[in-house]
Coordinates of C-alpha atoms in Angstrom, one line a residue:
M23 CA 0.0 0.0 0.0
H24 CA 1.4 3.4 -1.0
N25 CA 2.0 6.0 1.7
E26 CA -0.6 8.3 0.1
E27 CA -3.3 5.6 0.3
K28 CA -2.4 4.8 3.9
R29 CA -2.7 8.4 4.9
F30 CA -6.1 8.7 3.1
K31 CA -7.5 5.8 5.0
L32 CA -6.0 7.1 8.2
T33 CA -7.9 10.4 8.0
K34 CA -11.1 8.4 9.0
L35 CA -9.4 7.6 12.3
L36 CA -6.7 10.1 13.1
Y37 CA -5.6 13.7 12.6
F38 CA -2.6 15.6 13.7
G39 CA -2.8 18.5 16.2
E40 CA -0.4 21.2 17.1
I41 CA 3.0 20.1 18.6
L42 CA 3.4 21.4 22.1
P43 CA 6.8 22.7 23.1
L44 CA 7.4 21.0 26.5
F45 CA 6.0 18.3 28.7
G46 CA 4.7 20.5 31.5
K47 CA 6.2 23.4 33.4
K48 CA 8.9 23.0 36.0
K49 CA 7.7 22.6 39.5
V50 CA 9.5 23.4 42.8
Q51 CA 9.2 19.8 44.0
E52 CA 10.8 18.3 40.8
S53 CA 13.9 16.3 41.2
Q54 CA 16.9 17.3 39.2
P55 CA 17.8 17.1 36.4
S56 CA 14.4 17.9 34.7
P57 CA 14.8 17.4 31.0
E58 CA 12.6 19.0 28.3
I59 CA 10.4 16.5 26.7
P60 CA 9.0 17.6 23.4
L61 CA 5.8 16.2 22.0
Y62 CA 6.6 14.2 18.9
R63 CA 3.1 14.0 17.5
E64 CA -0.6 14.1 18.4
Y65 CA -3.3 11.9 17.1
Q66 CA -7.1 11.7 17.4
V67 CA -9.0 8.4 17.7
K68 CA -12.7 7.7 18.0
G69 CA -13.5 8.1 21.6
A70 CA -11.5 7.2 24.8
T71 CA -8.5 5.0 24.3
T72 CA -9.2 1.6 25.6
G73 CA -5.7 0.3 25.4
L74 CA -2.4 1.7 24.2
E75 CA 1.0 0.1 23.4
I76 CA 4.3 1.3 21.8
C77 CA 6.0 -1.6 20.2
N78 CA 8.0 -2.8 17.2
L79 CA 6.3 -4.9 14.6
N80 CA 8.6 -6.7 12.2
G81 CA 11.2 -4.0 12.5
E82 CA 8.8 -1.1 12.2
D83 CA 7.9 1.2 15.2
A84 CA 4.2 1.2 15.9
I85 CA 1.5 2.5 18.2
V86 CA -1.3 0.0 18.8
T87 CA -4.6 1.2 20.2
G88 CA -8.3 0.5 20.7
S89 CA -10.9 3.2 21.2
L90 CA -14.3 3.4 22.7
D91 CA -16.3 4.4 19.6
S92 CA -14.5 2.2 17.0
R93 CA -14.6 -1.5 16.2
G94 CA -11.4 -3.5 16.5
L95 CA -7.7 -2.7 16.8
T96 CA -5.5 -0.2 14.9
A97 CA -1.8 0.0 14.4
I98 CA -0.1 3.1 13.1
S99 CA 3.4 4.3 12.5
P100 CA 4.7 7.1 14.7
D101 CA 4.5 9.4 11.6
G102 CA 0.8 8.6 11.1
D103 CA 0.8 5.9 8.5
L104 CA -1.9 3.3 8.9
L105 CA -0.2 -0.1 9.3
W106 CA -3.3 -2.2 9.7
N107 CA -6.8 -2.5 11.2
F108 CA -8.2 -5.7 12.6
D109 CA -11.9 -6.0 13.1
T110 CA -12.8 -8.0 16.2
G111 CA -16.6 -7.4 15.5
A112 CA -16.9 -5.2 18.6
T113 CA -15.1 -2.6 20.7
V114 CA -11.7 -3.5 22.0
Y115 CA -11.5 -3.0 25.7
S116 CA -8.0 -4.2 26.4
V117 CA -4.7 -4.3 24.5
A118 CA -1.4 -6.0 25.2
V119 CA 1.8 -6.9 23.4
G120 CA 4.1 -9.8 24.1
R121 CA 7.1 -11.5 22.5
F122 CA 7.0 -15.3 22.1
D123 CA 9.6 -17.4 20.3
N124 CA 11.2 -14.2 18.8
E125 CA 7.8 -13.1 17.4
T126 CA 5.9 -10.1 18.6
M127 CA 2.2 -10.9 19.2
V128 CA -0.5 -8.3 19.7
F129 CA -3.5 -9.2 21.9
A130 CA -7.0 -7.6 22.0
G131 CA -9.9 -8.2 24.4
S132 CA -13.2 -7.8 22.6
N133 CA -16.6 -9.5 22.4
A134 CA -15.7 -11.7 25.4
K135 CA -12.8 -13.1 23.5
V136 CA -9.0 -12.7 23.4
F137 CA -7.6 -12.2 19.9
A138 CA -4.0 -13.0 19.2
L139 CA -2.6 -11.1 16.1
S140 CA 0.7 -11.3 14.1
P141 CA 2.8 -8.2 13.5
E142 CA 1.0 -7.8 10.2
G143 CA -2.4 -7.7 12.0
K144 CA -3.4 -11.3 11.0
K145 CA -5.3 -13.5 13.4
H146 CA -3.3 -16.3 15.0
W147 CA -6.1 -17.5 17.2
E148 CA -9.1 -16.4 19.3
F149 CA -10.0 -17.6 22.8
Q150 CA -13.5 -17.5 24.1
M151 CA -13.7 -16.5 27.8
P152 CA -15.7 -19.0 29.8
A153 CA -19.0 -17.9 31.4
T154 CA -20.0 -19.1 34.8
K155 CA -22.4 -22.0 35.1
S156 CA -23.0 -21.6 38.8
K157 CA -26.5 -20.6 39.8
I158 CA -25.2 -18.6 42.8
Y159 CA -22.5 -16.8 40.7
G160 CA -24.9 -16.5 37.8
G161 CA -27.2 -14.3 40.0
F162 CA -24.2 -12.1 40.9
A163 CA -23.3 -11.9 37.2
Q164 CA -26.8 -10.5 36.3
V165 CA -26.4 -7.9 39.1
A166 CA -23.0 -7.0 37.7
K167 CA -24.4 -6.5 34.3
V168 CA -27.2 -4.2 35.5
E169 CA -24.8 -2.2 37.6
A170 CA -22.4 -1.8 34.7
D171 CA -25.2 -0.5 32.5
M172 CA -26.4 1.9 35.1
L173 CA -22.9 3.3 35.8
K174 CA -21.8 3.1 32.1
Q175 CA -18.4 1.7 33.0
Y176 CA -17.1 0.7 29.7
G177 CA -15.8 -2.7 29.2
T178 CA -17.1 -4.0 32.5
N179 CA -19.0 -6.8 30.7
D180 CA -16.1 -7.8 28.5
V181 CA -12.3 -8.7 28.6
Y182 CA -11.1 -5.6 30.4
H183 CA -7.5 -6.7 31.2
I184 CA -4.8 -8.7 29.4
A185 CA -1.2 -9.3 30.7
T186 CA 1.6 -11.1 29.0
G187 CA 4.9 -12.5 30.2
K188 CA 6.6 -15.7 31.3
L189 CA 5.6 -18.3 34.0
D190 CA 8.0 -21.1 34.7
N191 CA 9.9 -20.1 31.5
E192 CA 6.9 -20.5 29.3
G193 CA 5.2 -17.5 27.5
V194 CA 1.6 -17.0 28.7
I195 CA -1.3 -14.6 28.4
V196 CA -3.5 -13.9 31.4
A197 CA -7.0 -12.4 30.7
M198 CA -9.8 -11.1 33.0
A199 CA -13.4 -10.4 32.0
G200 CA -16.4 -9.1 33.8
A201 CA -20.1 -9.9 34.4
E202 CA -20.8 -13.7 33.9
Y203 CA -17.1 -14.2 33.0
F204 CA -15.8 -12.6 36.2
Y205 CA -16.7 -15.6 38.3
E206 CA -14.6 -18.0 36.4
G207 CA -11.5 -16.0 37.5
A208 CA -8.5 -15.0 35.4
Q209 CA -7.7 -17.3 32.4
V210 CA -4.1 -18.4 31.9
I211 CA -3.6 -19.0 28.1
A212 CA -0.7 -20.6 26.3
K213 CA 1.0 -18.9 23.4
N214 CA -0.9 -21.2 21.0
G215 CA -4.3 -20.2 22.4
Q216 CA -4.9 -23.2 24.5
L217 CA -6.2 -22.8 28.1
I218 CA -3.6 -23.7 30.7
R219 CA -5.9 -23.1 33.7
S220 CA -8.5 -20.8 35.3
M221 CA -7.1 -19.1 38.4
K222 CA -9.1 -20.7 41.2
K223 CA -8.3 -22.0 44.7
K224 CA -9.9 -24.8 46.7
T225 CA -11.9 -23.6 49.7
L226 CA -14.0 -26.0 51.8
G227 CA -13.6 -28.6 49.1
I228 CA -14.8 -26.5 46.2
Q229 CA -13.1 -24.4 43.6
I230 CA -13.5 -20.7 44.2
P231 CA -12.3 -18.2 41.5
I232 CA -9.5 -15.8 42.6
N233 CA -11.0 -12.5 41.6
T234 CA -9.2 -9.2 41.4
F235 CA -10.0 -5.7 42.6
G236 CA -10.8 -3.8 39.3
G237 CA -9.0 -6.5 37.3
M238 CA -5.6 -5.4 38.7
M239 CA -3.1 -8.1 37.8
D240 CA 0.2 -8.6 35.9
I241 CA 2.8 -11.3 35.6
S242 CA 5.8 -11.0 37.9
S243 CA 8.9 -9.8 36.1
K244 CA 10.7 -12.6 38.0
G245 CA 8.5 -15.1 36.0
D246 CA 7.4 -17.0 39.1
A247 CA 3.9 -15.6 39.9
I248 CA 0.7 -13.9 38.8
L249 CA 0.4 -10.6 40.8
M250 CA -3.1 -9.6 41.9
I251 CA -4.8 -7.1 44.2
A252 CA -7.2 -9.9 45.1
L253 CA -10.8 -8.8 45.7
Q254 CA -11.4 -8.4 49.4
A255 CA -14.3 -6.9 51.3
K256 CA -11.9 -4.8 53.4
T257 CA -10.6 -3.1 50.2
A258 CA -14.0 -1.7 49.4
Y259 CA -14.3 -0.2 52.9
G260 CA -11.2 1.9 52.9
F261 CA -8.6 -0.5 54.2
S262 CA -5.2 -0.9 52.5
P263 CA -5.2 -4.0 50.2
D264 CA -2.6 -6.7 49.8
L265 CA -0.6 -7.4 46.7
Q266 CA -0.7 -11.1 46.4
A267 CA 1.6 -13.3 44.3
F268 CA -0.1 -16.5 43.2
S269 CA 1.6 -19.6 41.8
L270 CA 0.0 -21.2 38.7
D271 CA -1.8 -23.7 40.9
G272 CA -3.5 -20.9 42.8
K273 CA -1.4 -20.9 46.0
V274 CA -0.3 -17.6 47.6
I275 CA 3.5 -17.4 47.5
H276 CA 3.6 -14.1 49.4
K277 CA 1.6 -11.0 50.3
T278 CA 2.7 -7.4 50.6
K279 CA 0.6 -4.8 52.4
V280 CA 0.1 -1.8 50.1
D281 CA -0.2 1.7 51.6
V282 CA -2.2 3.6 49.0
D283 CA -4.5 6.0 50.8
P284 CA -7.6 4.0 49.8
I285 CA -11.0 5.9 49.5
K286 CA -14.0 4.3 51.2
V287 CA -16.7 3.2 48.8
G288 CA -20.0 5.0 49.3
S289 CA -18.3 8.0 51.0
G290 CA -20.9 10.3 49.5
K291 CA -18.3 12.6 48.1
T292 CA -18.4 13.8 44.5
R293 CA -15.9 12.4 42.1
Y294 CA -15.0 13.9 38.7
F295 CA -15.8 11.7 35.7
E296 CA -16.0 13.1 32.3
G297 CA -19.1 11.8 30.5
G298 CA -20.5 10.3 33.8
R299 CA -19.1 7.0 34.9
Q300 CA -18.0 6.0 31.4
D301 CA -14.4 6.4 32.4
K302 CA -12.3 3.2 32.9
S303 CA -12.9 2.8 36.7
R304 CA -10.1 0.4 37.5
G305 CA -6.5 0.9 38.3
K306 CA -3.3 -0.9 37.2
I307 CA -0.5 -3.1 38.3
K308 CA 2.6 -3.0 36.2
A309 CA 5.5 -5.4 36.8
G310 CA 9.0 -4.5 35.7
W311 CA 12.5 -3.6 36.8
F312 CA 14.3 -0.7 38.5
G313 CA 17.8 -1.6 37.3
D314 CA 18.3 -5.2 38.6
K315 CA 15.5 -5.0 41.2
P316 CA 12.1 -6.7 40.2
V317 CA 9.3 -4.4 41.1
A318 CA 5.6 -3.7 40.7
V319 CA 4.0 -0.3 40.4
I320 CA 0.4 0.1 41.6
G321 CA -2.4 2.7 41.2
L322 CA -5.9 2.1 42.5
D323 CA -7.9 4.5 40.3
V324 CA -11.0 5.6 42.1
G325 CA -9.8 3.6 45.1
G326 CA -6.9 6.0 45.9
R327 CA -4.8 8.9 44.9
S328 CA -1.3 7.3 45.2
V329 CA 1.2 5.4 43.1
V330 CA 3.0 2.7 45.1
A331 CA 6.2 0.9 44.1
V332 CA 6.7 -2.6 45.7
D333 CA 9.9 -4.7 45.6
L334 CA 8.7 -8.1 44.5
N335 CA 10.7 -9.7 47.3
G336 CA 8.0 -8.3 49.6
K337 CA 8.8 -4.7 50.6
Q338 CA 7.0 -1.4 49.7
L339 CA 9.6 1.0 48.4
W340 CA 7.7 4.2 48.3
K341 CA 4.3 6.0 47.9
Y342 CA 3.9 8.9 45.6
E343 CA 0.9 11.2 46.1
T344 CA -0.8 12.5 42.9
A345 CA -2.7 15.2 44.8
A346 CA -3.2 16.7 48.2
K347 CA -4.8 14.6 50.9
G348 CA -8.5 14.5 50.6
D349 CA -8.6 15.1 46.8
I350 CA -10.6 12.1 45.6
N351 CA -10.5 13.1 42.0
A352 CA -6.9 12.1 41.4
G353 CA -7.2 8.3 41.3
V354 CA -4.6 6.6 39.2
T355 CA -6.0 5.1 36.0
D356 CA -2.9 3.6 34.4
V357 CA 0.8 3.2 35.1
A358 CA 3.8 2.1 33.0
I359 CA 7.5 1.5 33.8
G360 CA 10.2 2.8 31.4
Q361 CA 13.5 4.5 31.0
M362 CA 14.5 8.2 30.8
T363 CA 18.1 9.2 30.1
G364 CA 19.3 5.7 31.2
A365 CA 17.3 5.7 34.5
P366 CA 14.1 3.9 35.4
V367 CA 10.9 6.1 35.3
V368 CA 7.3 5.5 36.3
I369 CA 4.6 7.1 34.1
A370 CA 1.2 7.5 35.9
G371 CA -2.1 9.0 34.6
T372 CA -5.0 10.2 36.7
I373 CA -8.7 10.6 36.4
D374 CA -8.4 14.4 36.7
G375 CA -6.3 14.7 33.6
K376 CA -2.8 14.7 34.9
V377 CA 0.3 12.7 34.0
H378 CA 3.2 12.3 36.4
L379 CA 6.7 11.1 35.6
I380 CA 8.2 9.6 38.7
S381 CA 11.8 8.5 39.5
A382 CA 12.7 5.1 40.8
E383 CA 13.1 6.8 44.2
G384 CA 9.5 8.0 44.2
Q385 CA 10.3 11.7 43.4
M386 CA 8.4 13.7 40.7
I387 CA 10.4 14.4 37.6
K388 CA 7.7 16.3 35.7
S389 CA 3.9 16.5 35.6
R390 CA 1.4 18.0 33.2
M391 CA -2.3 18.7 33.0
Y392 CA -4.4 17.6 30.0
E393 CA -7.8 18.7 28.8
S394 CA -9.4 15.4 29.5
N395 CA -9.2 12.4 31.9
I396 CA -6.2 10.1 31.3
A397 CA -7.3 6.7 30.0
N398 CA -3.9 5.1 29.2
V399 CA -0.2 5.6 29.3
A400 CA 2.5 3.5 27.6
Y401 CA 6.3 3.2 27.2
G402 CA 8.4 1.9 24.4
K403 CA 11.1 2.8 21.8
I404 CA 10.6 5.0 18.7
K405 CA 13.5 5.8 16.4
N406 CA 15.7 4.0 19.0
R407 CA 14.8 6.6 21.6
D408 CA 12.8 6.2 24.8
A409 CA 9.2 7.2 24.1
F410 CA 6.0 7.3 26.0
A411 CA 2.4 7.9 25.0
V412 CA -0.7 9.3 26.7
G413 CA -4.3 8.4 25.7
T414 CA -7.1 10.5 27.0
F415 CA -10.9 10.2 27.4
N416 CA -11.6 12.7 24.6
G417 CA -9.7 10.4 22.1
K418 CA -6.3 12.2 21.9
I419 CA -3.0 10.3 21.8
Y420 CA 0.2 12.2 22.6
V421 CA 3.5 10.7 21.9
Y422 CA 6.8 12.0 23.4
L423 CA 10.4 11.2 22.6
I424 CA 13.0 11.5 25.3

């Protein structure tokens, strides 16, 4: 396909905005040095980004995204050329990229399925998420559906989180879905699309699904566990949750108490949501490395206004506050771990439209306000340079080169 044809097709999805000079203004509390971070390019998609990744597809830098008011997944070059579209038949509510046997694979959660795509956007396989058959859980599932419709929390009835990584030296995909799929727990899928197991544990002689708070889970960067903020009653009532590391057979390897300034559900206080409760009301766990130290970074979205870094050997490293105490509009919607000038950096976006760049020591490097709620953040490489992207509720994507 010629570049002119690609650009013509892309105009249905994207347009370029004005390039901004700097990533935010310097604040007194910033750590030093504080580099200027120019915006490389701005794009527009159809509605809030529902997933965002920077990756390399067969030697070509790419930005992969889903959006609320479009159908399927889109990959574009950093300069705006359309690489491919893949039609899943419905809205894509989660996106992930993994590397298996030296091939990059792109994953999309849509229509209660996980789709695995080649770097060219061709389908490798699709996996149907199992629905619960239990009468008890089936009743809960119907309540969850009604609540999701009332609150307009997008993706709550679908595959709203996908993580990729290695467990016991094998590449795996872990997916979580809502409503009637929620009560089957997270699904661990092999790189060929076959089910390895559903994440359940035996209690009183029966298998109970291990469910997560807001679908918050990732695969440990140590390759030995699935990390979850497991759903607990105490979390909903304002108590600090536990980060739990589960083995593949559902056993808890260890727990770490997470100090995140949780907000009590039903507090009666007003929270800011653009377009009502359509925003992605769930946080994020992201596993990675600070140098040679395996870590996880956590944000609880509406549940709290802090970003927490945890050493995967069981110790909390720091807590970064996104706003003043009592500000319940600064919940952390997404986090990513990357590099800036050779040092680890945490990227965090909040409901009230702010992105924070945080050092491995928990100090602010830079922050910036946006005109809309932050839906997604991502880190990767573009033109062999560190890059990060920000996706907002009004459908903007901003890409920065460091």
